[in-house]
């Protein structure tokens, strides 16, 4: 059943696939980012109470939601690399960590900017904000562990264990606003009920979420390719590739 | 799956489930302390599980809805007082300073202050807690009109 996947366990084949996919992700994400940004910032109506400043939702929500998705993707890659001893999966996990960390930083900063006028404070130690801050530290810890050891395999295992253990935090972040009373509001978009947002505001938000997802895909492919090249620097196919690029 | 992979997967699963159980139990036992604020119900009747009531002079956060028509502003200075309520109880909050932009009657708020006699909280900070609903003004207008129409129909009937 999984036979068709086997050739991609070879670094060269995966590298080529990533190269093929990369422009598609990059172009579609740029188009959707422009559409989503213009739609959200210029055409979506102002909110009843928050007027214009609610528009930061078009950056805050995609970054915050997808930072957690990236974490789950990273954890999945780690699990595959640990159980099947697949080095490429580990390269993918290493590639995703800094992207996720950047997203958490964007979510925290936009959240603080949003909180200042609406709540009246940029930061409060409620369950949502605190558990999310832990996610930032998890990402930073994973990146630090990847760079802490000379031996790549050892570094990956250390970072991998932290990644897997940190998965516990993801449902805590998600449900913190329901389990405890917090200053942060509960989810606007959820799977089970209709979104509590006017549709003229919702569509640009969904566009932006998709645009961010594609952008993350494109960035992951770039970083994944770099990881693969760095880890296979001594292999003949990488040397050939380097020689070819060098000739141009 | 070959036996070696199965063994690795089992080890990882056991470690993960064990860790999740530990975190879950810690959070469960701390749950009352993780809550950001007291509700008016908890200030008057005590916490749900322990029955522990906050004492007078205690610094705490209160969260709830601002009661319609309860906001009293001092015309001379920035002193305000308003009533915060939940499903069962209400307490009074006094505050001197600028209120956040979203503050209005019927809005959820969180105030940080000191509990005084008679269920009054002298707040040093008032934060607005906005909910998860985002409404375009035109839609709110339309809904209001619809509502008025319904009221009129009811009155006529």
Coordinates of C-alpha atoms in Angstrom, one line a residue, chain A residues 20-133:
Chain A
X20 CA 9.0 20.8 -8.3
X21 CA 6.5 21.8 -5.7
X22 CA 8.2 24.9 -4.5
X23 CA 7.2 27.4 -7.2
X24 CA 3.5 26.2 -7.0
X25 CA 3.4 26.9 -3.3
X26 CA 5.3 30.2 -3.6
X27 CA 3.2 31.6 -6.4
X28 CA -0.2 30.6 -5.0
X29 CA 0.7 31.9 -1.5
X30 CA 1.9 35.3 -2.9
X31 CA -1.4 35.7 -4.9
X32 CA -3.6 34.7 -2.0
X33 CA -1.6 36.8 0.5
X34 CA -2.2 39.9 -1.7
X35 CA -5.8 39.1 -2.2
X36 CA -6.4 38.3 1.5
X37 CA -4.5 41.4 2.7
X38 CA -6.3 43.8 0.4
X39 CA -9.7 42.2 1.0
X40 CA -9.3 42.1 4.7
X41 CA -7.7 45.5 5.2
X42 CA -9.6 47.5 2.6
X43 CA -12.9 45.8 1.7
X44 CA -14.1 43.9 4.7
X45 CA -16.5 46.1 6.8
X46 CA -15.4 47.6 10.1
X47 CA -16.5 45.8 13.2
X48 CA -19.4 47.1 15.2
X49 CA -17.6 47.7 18.5
X50 CA -13.9 47.4 17.6
X51 CA -14.2 49.5 14.4
X52 CA -11.1 49.4 12.3
X53 CA -8.5 47.9 14.7
X54 CA -10.1 44.4 14.6
X55 CA -8.4 44.0 11.2
X56 CA -5.3 42.8 12.9
X57 CA -7.2 39.5 13.1
X58 CA -6.2 38.9 9.5
X59 CA -2.6 38.4 10.6
X60 CA -3.1 37.3 14.3
X61 CA -5.4 34.4 13.7
X62 CA -3.6 32.8 10.7
X63 CA -0.3 33.0 12.5
X64 CA -1.6 31.7 15.8
X65 CA -3.6 28.8 14.3
X66 CA -1.0 27.7 11.9
X67 CA 1.8 27.9 14.5
X68 CA 0.0 25.1 16.3
X69 CA -0.5 23.2 13.0
X70 CA 3.2 23.5 12.2
X71 CA 4.0 22.1 15.6
X72 CA 1.7 19.1 15.0
X73 CA 3.3 18.6 11.5
X74 CA 6.8 18.8 13.2
X75 CA 5.8 16.2 15.8
X76 CA 4.4 13.9 13.1
X77 CA 7.7 14.2 11.2
X78 CA 9.6 13.4 14.5
X79 CA 7.4 10.4 15.2
X80 CA 8.1 9.0 11.7
X81 CA 11.8 9.7 12.0
X82 CA 11.9 7.9 15.4
X83 CA 9.8 4.9 14.6
X84 CA 10.9 4.3 11.0
X85 CA 14.4 5.8 11.4
X86 CA 13.8 8.0 8.4
X87 CA 16.5 10.7 8.2
X88 CA 14.5 12.8 5.7
X89 CA 11.6 13.1 8.2
X90 CA 14.0 14.4 10.7
X91 CA 15.3 17.0 8.2
X92 CA 11.7 18.1 7.7
X93 CA 11.2 18.5 11.4
X94 CA 14.4 20.5 11.7
X95 CA 13.2 22.6 8.7
X96 CA 9.9 23.5 10.3
X97 CA 11.0 24.6 13.8
X98 CA 12.2 28.1 13.0
X99 CA 9.2 28.7 10.8
X100 CA 6.9 27.8 13.7
X101 CA 8.9 29.9 16.1
X102 CA 8.5 32.9 13.8
X103 CA 4.8 32.4 13.6
X104 CA 4.5 32.3 17.3
X105 CA 6.4 35.5 17.5
X106 CA 4.1 37.1 15.0
X107 CA 1.0 35.9 16.9
X108 CA 2.3 37.2 20.2
X109 CA 3.3 40.6 18.8
X110 CA 0.1 41.1 16.9
X111 CA -1.9 39.9 19.9
X112 CA -0.1 42.5 22.1
X113 CA -0.8 45.2 19.6
X114 CA -4.5 44.2 19.4
X115 CA -4.8 43.8 23.2
X116 CA -3.6 47.3 24.0
X117 CA -6.6 49.2 22.5
X118 CA -9.3 46.5 22.9
X119 CA -8.6 44.9 26.3
X120 CA -6.7 47.8 27.7
X121 CA -3.5 45.8 28.2
X122 CA -0.9 44.1 26.0
X123 CA -0.3 41.1 28.3
X124 CA -2.1 39.3 31.0
X125 CA -1.2 36.0 32.6
X126 CA -4.3 34.1 31.7
X127 CA -4.4 30.4 30.7
X128 CA -4.4 31.1 26.9
X129 CA -1.6 33.6 26.8
X130 CA 0.6 31.6 29.2
X131 CA 0.2 28.3 27.5
X132 CA 0.9 30.0 24.2
X133 CA 4.1 31.5 25.6

